[in-house]
N, CA, C and O atoms as a GROMACS GRO file, in nm:
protein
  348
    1UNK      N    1   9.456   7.766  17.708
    1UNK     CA    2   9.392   7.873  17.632
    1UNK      C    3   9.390   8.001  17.716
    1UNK      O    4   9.446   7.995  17.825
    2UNK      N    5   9.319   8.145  17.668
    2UNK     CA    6   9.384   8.223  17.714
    2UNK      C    7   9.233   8.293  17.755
    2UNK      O    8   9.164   8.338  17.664
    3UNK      N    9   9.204   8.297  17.844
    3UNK     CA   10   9.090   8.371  17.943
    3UNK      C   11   9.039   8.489  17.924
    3UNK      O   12   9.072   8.592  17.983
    4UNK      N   13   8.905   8.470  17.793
    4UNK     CA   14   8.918   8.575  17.700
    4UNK      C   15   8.811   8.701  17.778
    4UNK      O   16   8.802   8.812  17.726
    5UNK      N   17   8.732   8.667  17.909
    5UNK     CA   18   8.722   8.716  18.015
    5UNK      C   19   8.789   8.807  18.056
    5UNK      O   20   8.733   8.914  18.033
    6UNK      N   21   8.900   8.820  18.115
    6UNK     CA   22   9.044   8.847  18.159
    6UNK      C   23   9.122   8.944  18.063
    6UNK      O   24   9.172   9.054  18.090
    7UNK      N   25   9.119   8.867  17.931
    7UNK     CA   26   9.199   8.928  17.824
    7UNK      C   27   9.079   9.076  17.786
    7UNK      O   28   9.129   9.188  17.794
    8UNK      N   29   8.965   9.069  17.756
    8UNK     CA   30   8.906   9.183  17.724
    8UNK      C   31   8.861   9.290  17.856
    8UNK      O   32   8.816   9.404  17.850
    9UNK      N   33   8.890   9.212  17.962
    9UNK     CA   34   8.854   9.322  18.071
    9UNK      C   35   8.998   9.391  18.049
    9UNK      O   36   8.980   9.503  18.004
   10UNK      N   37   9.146   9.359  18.068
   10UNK     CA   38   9.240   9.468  18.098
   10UNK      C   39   9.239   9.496  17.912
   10UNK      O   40   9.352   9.533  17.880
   11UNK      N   41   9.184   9.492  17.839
   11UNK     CA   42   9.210   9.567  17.686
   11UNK      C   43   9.062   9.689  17.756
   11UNK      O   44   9.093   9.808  17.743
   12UNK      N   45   8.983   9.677  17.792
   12UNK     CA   46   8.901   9.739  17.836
   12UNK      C   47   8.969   9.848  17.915
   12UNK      O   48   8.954   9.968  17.893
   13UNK      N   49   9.052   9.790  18.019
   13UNK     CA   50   9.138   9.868  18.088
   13UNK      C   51   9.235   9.999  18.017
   13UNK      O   52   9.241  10.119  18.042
   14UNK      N   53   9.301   9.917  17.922
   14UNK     CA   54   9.423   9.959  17.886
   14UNK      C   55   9.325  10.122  17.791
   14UNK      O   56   9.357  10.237  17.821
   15UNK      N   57   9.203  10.091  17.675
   15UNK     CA   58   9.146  10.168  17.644
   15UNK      C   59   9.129  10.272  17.771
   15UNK      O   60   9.224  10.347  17.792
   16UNK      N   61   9.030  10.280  17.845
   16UNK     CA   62   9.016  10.373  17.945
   16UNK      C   63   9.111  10.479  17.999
   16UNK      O   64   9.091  10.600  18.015
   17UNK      N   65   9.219  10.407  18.023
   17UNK     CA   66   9.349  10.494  18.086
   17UNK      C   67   9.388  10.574  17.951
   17UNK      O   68   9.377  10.696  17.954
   18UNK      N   69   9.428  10.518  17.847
   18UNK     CA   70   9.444  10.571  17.695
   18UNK      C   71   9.350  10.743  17.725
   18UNK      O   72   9.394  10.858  17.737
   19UNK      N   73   9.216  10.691  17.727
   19UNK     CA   74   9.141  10.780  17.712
   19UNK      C   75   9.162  10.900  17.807
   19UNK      O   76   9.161  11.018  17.772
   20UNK      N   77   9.183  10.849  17.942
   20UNK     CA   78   9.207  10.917  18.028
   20UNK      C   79   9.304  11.030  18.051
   20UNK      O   80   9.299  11.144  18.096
   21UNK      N   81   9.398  10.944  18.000
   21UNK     CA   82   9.554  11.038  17.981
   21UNK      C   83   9.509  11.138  17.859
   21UNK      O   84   9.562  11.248  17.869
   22UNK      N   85   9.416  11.121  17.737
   22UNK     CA   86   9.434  11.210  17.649
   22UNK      C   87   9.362  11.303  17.723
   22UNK      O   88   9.407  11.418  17.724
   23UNK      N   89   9.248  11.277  17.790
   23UNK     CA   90   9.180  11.406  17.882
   23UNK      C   91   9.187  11.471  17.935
   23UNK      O   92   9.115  11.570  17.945
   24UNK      N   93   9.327  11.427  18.024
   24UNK     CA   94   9.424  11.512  18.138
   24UNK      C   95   9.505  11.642  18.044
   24UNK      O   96   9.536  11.758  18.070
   25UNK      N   97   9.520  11.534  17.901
   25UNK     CA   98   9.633  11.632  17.848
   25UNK      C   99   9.524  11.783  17.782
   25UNK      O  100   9.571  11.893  17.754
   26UNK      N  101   9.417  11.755  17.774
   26UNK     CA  102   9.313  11.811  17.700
   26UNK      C  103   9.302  11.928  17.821
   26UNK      O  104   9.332  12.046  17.803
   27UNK      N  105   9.253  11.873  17.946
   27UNK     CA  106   9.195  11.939  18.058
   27UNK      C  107   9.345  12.003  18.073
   27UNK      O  108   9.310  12.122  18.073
   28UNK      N  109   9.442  12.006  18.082
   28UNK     CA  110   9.561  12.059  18.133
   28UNK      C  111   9.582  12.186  18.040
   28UNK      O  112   9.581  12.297  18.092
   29UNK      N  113   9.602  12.172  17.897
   29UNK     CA  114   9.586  12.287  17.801
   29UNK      C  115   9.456  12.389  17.824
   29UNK      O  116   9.473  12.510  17.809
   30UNK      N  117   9.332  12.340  17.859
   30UNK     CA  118   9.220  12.422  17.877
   30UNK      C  119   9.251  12.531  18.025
   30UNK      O  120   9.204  12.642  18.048
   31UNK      N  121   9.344  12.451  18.105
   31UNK     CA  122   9.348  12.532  18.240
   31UNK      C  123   9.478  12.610  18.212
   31UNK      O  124   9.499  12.713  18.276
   32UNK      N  125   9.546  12.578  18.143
   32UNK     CA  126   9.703  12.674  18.136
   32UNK      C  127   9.657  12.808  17.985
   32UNK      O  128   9.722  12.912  17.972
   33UNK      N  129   9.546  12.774  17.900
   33UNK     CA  130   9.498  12.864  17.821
   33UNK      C  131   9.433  12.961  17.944
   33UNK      O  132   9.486  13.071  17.963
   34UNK      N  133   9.296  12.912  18.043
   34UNK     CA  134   9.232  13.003  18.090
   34UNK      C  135   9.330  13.070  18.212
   34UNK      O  136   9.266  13.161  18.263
   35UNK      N  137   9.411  13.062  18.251
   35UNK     CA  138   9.521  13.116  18.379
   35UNK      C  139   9.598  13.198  18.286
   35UNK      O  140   9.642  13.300  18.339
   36UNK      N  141   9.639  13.177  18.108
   36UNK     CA  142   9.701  13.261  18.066
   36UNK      C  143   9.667  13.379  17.984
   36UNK      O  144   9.742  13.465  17.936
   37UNK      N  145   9.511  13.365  17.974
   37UNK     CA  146   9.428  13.467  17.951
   37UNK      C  147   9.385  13.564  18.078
   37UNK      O  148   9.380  13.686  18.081
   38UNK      N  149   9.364  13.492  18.156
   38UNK     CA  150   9.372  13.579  18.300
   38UNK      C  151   9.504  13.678  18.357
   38UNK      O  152   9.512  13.793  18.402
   39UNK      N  153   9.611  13.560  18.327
   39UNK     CA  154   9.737  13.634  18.299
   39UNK      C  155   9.769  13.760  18.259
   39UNK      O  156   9.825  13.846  18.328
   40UNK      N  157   9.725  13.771  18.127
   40UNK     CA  158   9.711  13.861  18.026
   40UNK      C  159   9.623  14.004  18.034
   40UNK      O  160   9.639  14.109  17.970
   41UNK      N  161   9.504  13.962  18.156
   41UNK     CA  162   9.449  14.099  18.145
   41UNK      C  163   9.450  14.131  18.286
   41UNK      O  164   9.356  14.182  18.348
   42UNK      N  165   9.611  14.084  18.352
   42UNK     CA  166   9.611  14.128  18.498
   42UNK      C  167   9.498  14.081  18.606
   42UNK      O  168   9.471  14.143  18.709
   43UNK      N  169   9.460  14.003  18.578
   43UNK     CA  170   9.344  13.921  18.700
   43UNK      C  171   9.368  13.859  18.779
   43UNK      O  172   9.441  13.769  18.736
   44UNK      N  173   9.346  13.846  18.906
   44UNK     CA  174   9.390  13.688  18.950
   44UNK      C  175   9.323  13.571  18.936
   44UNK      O  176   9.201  13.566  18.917
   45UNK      N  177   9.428  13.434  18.948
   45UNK     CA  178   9.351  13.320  18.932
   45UNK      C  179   9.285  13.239  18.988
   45UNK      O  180   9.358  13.147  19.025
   46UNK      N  181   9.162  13.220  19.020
   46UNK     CA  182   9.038  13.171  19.084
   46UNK      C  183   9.142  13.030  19.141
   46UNK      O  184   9.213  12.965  19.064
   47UNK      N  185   9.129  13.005  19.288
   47UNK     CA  186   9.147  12.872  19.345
   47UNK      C  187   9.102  12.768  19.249
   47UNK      O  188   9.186  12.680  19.226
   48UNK      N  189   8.997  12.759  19.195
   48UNK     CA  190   8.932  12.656  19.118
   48UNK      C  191   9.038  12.628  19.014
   48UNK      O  192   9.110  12.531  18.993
   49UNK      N  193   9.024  12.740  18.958
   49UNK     CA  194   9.140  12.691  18.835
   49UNK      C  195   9.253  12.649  18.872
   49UNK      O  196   9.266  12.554  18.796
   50UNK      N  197   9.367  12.652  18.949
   50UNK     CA  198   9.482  12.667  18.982
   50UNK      C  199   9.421  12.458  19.023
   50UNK      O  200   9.467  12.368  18.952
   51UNK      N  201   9.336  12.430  19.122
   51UNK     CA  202   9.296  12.312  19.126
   51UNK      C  203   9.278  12.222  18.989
   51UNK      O  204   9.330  12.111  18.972
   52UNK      N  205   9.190  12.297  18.890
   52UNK     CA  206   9.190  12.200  18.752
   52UNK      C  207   9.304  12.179  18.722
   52UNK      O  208   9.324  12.063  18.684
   53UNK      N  209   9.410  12.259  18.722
   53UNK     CA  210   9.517  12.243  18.692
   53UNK      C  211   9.608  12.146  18.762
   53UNK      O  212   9.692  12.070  18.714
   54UNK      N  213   9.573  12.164  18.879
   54UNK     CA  214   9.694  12.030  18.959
   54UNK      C  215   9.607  11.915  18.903
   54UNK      O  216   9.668  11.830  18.837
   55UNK      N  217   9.439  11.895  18.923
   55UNK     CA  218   9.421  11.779  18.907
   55UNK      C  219   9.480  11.735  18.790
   55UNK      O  220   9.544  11.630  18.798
   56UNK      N  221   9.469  11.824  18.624
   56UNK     CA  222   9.520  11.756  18.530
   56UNK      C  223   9.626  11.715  18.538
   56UNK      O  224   9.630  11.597  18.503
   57UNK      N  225   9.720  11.755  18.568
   57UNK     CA  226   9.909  11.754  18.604
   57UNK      C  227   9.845  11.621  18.694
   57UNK      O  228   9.855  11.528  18.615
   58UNK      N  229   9.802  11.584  18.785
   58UNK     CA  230   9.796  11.425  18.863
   58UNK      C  231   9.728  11.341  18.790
   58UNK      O  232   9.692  11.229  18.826
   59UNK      N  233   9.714  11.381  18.709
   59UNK     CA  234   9.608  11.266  18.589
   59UNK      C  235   9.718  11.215  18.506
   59UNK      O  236   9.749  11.104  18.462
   60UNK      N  237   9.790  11.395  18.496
   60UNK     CA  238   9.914  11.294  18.370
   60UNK      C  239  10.006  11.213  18.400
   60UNK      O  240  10.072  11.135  18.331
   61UNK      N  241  10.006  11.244  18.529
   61UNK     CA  242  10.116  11.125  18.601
   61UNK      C  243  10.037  11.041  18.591
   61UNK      O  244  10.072  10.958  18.507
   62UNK      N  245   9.935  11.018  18.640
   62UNK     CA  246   9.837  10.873  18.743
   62UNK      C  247   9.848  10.785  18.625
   62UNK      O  248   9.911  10.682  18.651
   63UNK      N  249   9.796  10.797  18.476
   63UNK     CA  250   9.726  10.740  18.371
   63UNK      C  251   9.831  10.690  18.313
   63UNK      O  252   9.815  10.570  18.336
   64UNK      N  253   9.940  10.701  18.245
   64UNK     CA  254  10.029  10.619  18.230
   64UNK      C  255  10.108  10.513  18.305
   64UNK      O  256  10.150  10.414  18.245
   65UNK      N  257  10.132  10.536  18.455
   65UNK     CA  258  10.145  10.443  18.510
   65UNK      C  259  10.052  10.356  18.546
   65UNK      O  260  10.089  10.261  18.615
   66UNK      N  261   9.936  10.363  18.516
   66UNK     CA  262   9.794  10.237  18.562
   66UNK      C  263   9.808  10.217  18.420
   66UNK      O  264   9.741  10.114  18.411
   67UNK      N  265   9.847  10.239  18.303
   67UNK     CA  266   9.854  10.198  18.221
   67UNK      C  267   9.984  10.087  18.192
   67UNK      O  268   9.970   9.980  18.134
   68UNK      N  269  10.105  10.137  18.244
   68UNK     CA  270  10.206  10.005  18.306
   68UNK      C  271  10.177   9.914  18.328
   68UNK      O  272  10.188   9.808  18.266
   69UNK      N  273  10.127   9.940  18.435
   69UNK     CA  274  10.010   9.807  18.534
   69UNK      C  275   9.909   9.709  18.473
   69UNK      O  276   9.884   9.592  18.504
   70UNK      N  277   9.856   9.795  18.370
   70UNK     CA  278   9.735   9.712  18.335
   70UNK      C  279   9.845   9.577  18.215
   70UNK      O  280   9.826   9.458  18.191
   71UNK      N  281   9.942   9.664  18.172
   71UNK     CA  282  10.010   9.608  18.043
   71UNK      C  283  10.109   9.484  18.113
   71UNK      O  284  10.151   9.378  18.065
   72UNK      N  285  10.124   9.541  18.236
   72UNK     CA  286  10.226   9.389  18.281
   72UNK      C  287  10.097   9.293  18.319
   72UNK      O  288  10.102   9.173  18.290
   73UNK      N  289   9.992   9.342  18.378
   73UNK     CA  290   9.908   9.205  18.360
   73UNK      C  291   9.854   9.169  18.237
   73UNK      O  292   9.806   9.056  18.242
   74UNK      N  293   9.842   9.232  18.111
   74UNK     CA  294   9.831   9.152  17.995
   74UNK      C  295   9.946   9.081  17.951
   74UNK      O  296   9.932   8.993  17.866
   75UNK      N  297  10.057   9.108  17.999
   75UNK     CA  298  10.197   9.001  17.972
   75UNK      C  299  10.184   8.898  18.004
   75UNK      O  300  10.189   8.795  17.936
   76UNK      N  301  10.154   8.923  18.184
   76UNK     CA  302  10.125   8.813  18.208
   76UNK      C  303  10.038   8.698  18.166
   76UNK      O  304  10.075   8.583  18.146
   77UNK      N  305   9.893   8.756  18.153
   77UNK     CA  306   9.825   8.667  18.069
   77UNK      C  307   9.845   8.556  17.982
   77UNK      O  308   9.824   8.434  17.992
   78UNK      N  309   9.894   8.639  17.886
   78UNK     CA  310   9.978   8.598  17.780
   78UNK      C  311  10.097   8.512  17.802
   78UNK      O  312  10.101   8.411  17.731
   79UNK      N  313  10.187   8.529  17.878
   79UNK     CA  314  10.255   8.416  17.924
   79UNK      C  315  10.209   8.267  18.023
   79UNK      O  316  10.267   8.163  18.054
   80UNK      N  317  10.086   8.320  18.045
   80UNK     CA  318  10.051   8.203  18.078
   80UNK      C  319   9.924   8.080  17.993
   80UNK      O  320   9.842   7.994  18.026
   81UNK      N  321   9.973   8.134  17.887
   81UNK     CA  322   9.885   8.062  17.787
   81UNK      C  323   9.963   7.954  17.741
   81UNK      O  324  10.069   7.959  17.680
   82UNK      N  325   9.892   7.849  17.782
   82UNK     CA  326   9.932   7.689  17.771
   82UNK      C  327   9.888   7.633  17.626
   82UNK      O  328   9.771   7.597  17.608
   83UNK      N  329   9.986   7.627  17.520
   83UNK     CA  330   9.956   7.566  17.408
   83UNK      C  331   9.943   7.367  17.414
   83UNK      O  332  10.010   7.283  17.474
   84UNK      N  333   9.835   7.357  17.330
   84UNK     CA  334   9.844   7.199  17.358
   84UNK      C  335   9.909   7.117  17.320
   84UNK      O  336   9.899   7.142  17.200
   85UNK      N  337   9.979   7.022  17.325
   85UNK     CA  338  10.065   6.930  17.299
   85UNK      C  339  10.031   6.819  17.239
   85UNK      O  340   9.971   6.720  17.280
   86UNK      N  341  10.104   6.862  17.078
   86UNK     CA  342  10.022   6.756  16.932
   86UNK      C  343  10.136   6.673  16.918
   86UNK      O  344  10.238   6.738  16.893
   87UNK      N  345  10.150   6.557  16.925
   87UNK     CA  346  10.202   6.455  16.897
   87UNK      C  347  10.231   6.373  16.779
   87UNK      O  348  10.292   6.267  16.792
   0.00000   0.00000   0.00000
């Protein structure tokens, strides 16, 4: 049987990163809008921002690949589910 422990912690997983990655993509548009409004009225761009910005850009990488990860261990799981043997 299949370790439903196990099985809802990485679906737990797999949600989170989901979420995560849409946030990066969220937080990434919010920092390339405010740098291009700054842009726009000749300002420069605050260290901070130029930072929100890398962090989102390393989120969008990070979150799909832990999302890889989480999905080859639900394969695995799943392949190791021992059906019983009816005679």
């Amino acid at each position: 049987m299949i370790d439903v422990v196990e099985r809802e912690r990485l679906e737990l997983n797999m949600n989170e990163a989901f979420c995560e990655y849409i946030r990066a993509q969220v937080n990434l548009r919010i920092a390339k809008y405010k740098i291009a409004e700054l842009a726009l009225n000749n300002e420069p761009i605050p260290e901070a921002l130029r930072e929100e910005k890398m962090d989102a850009e390393r989120d969008m990488e990070y979150w799909p690949e832990r999302l890889q990860e989480i999905k080859v261990e639900y394969i695995q799981l799943i392949r190791e589910i021992k059906l019983p043997v009816i005679y």
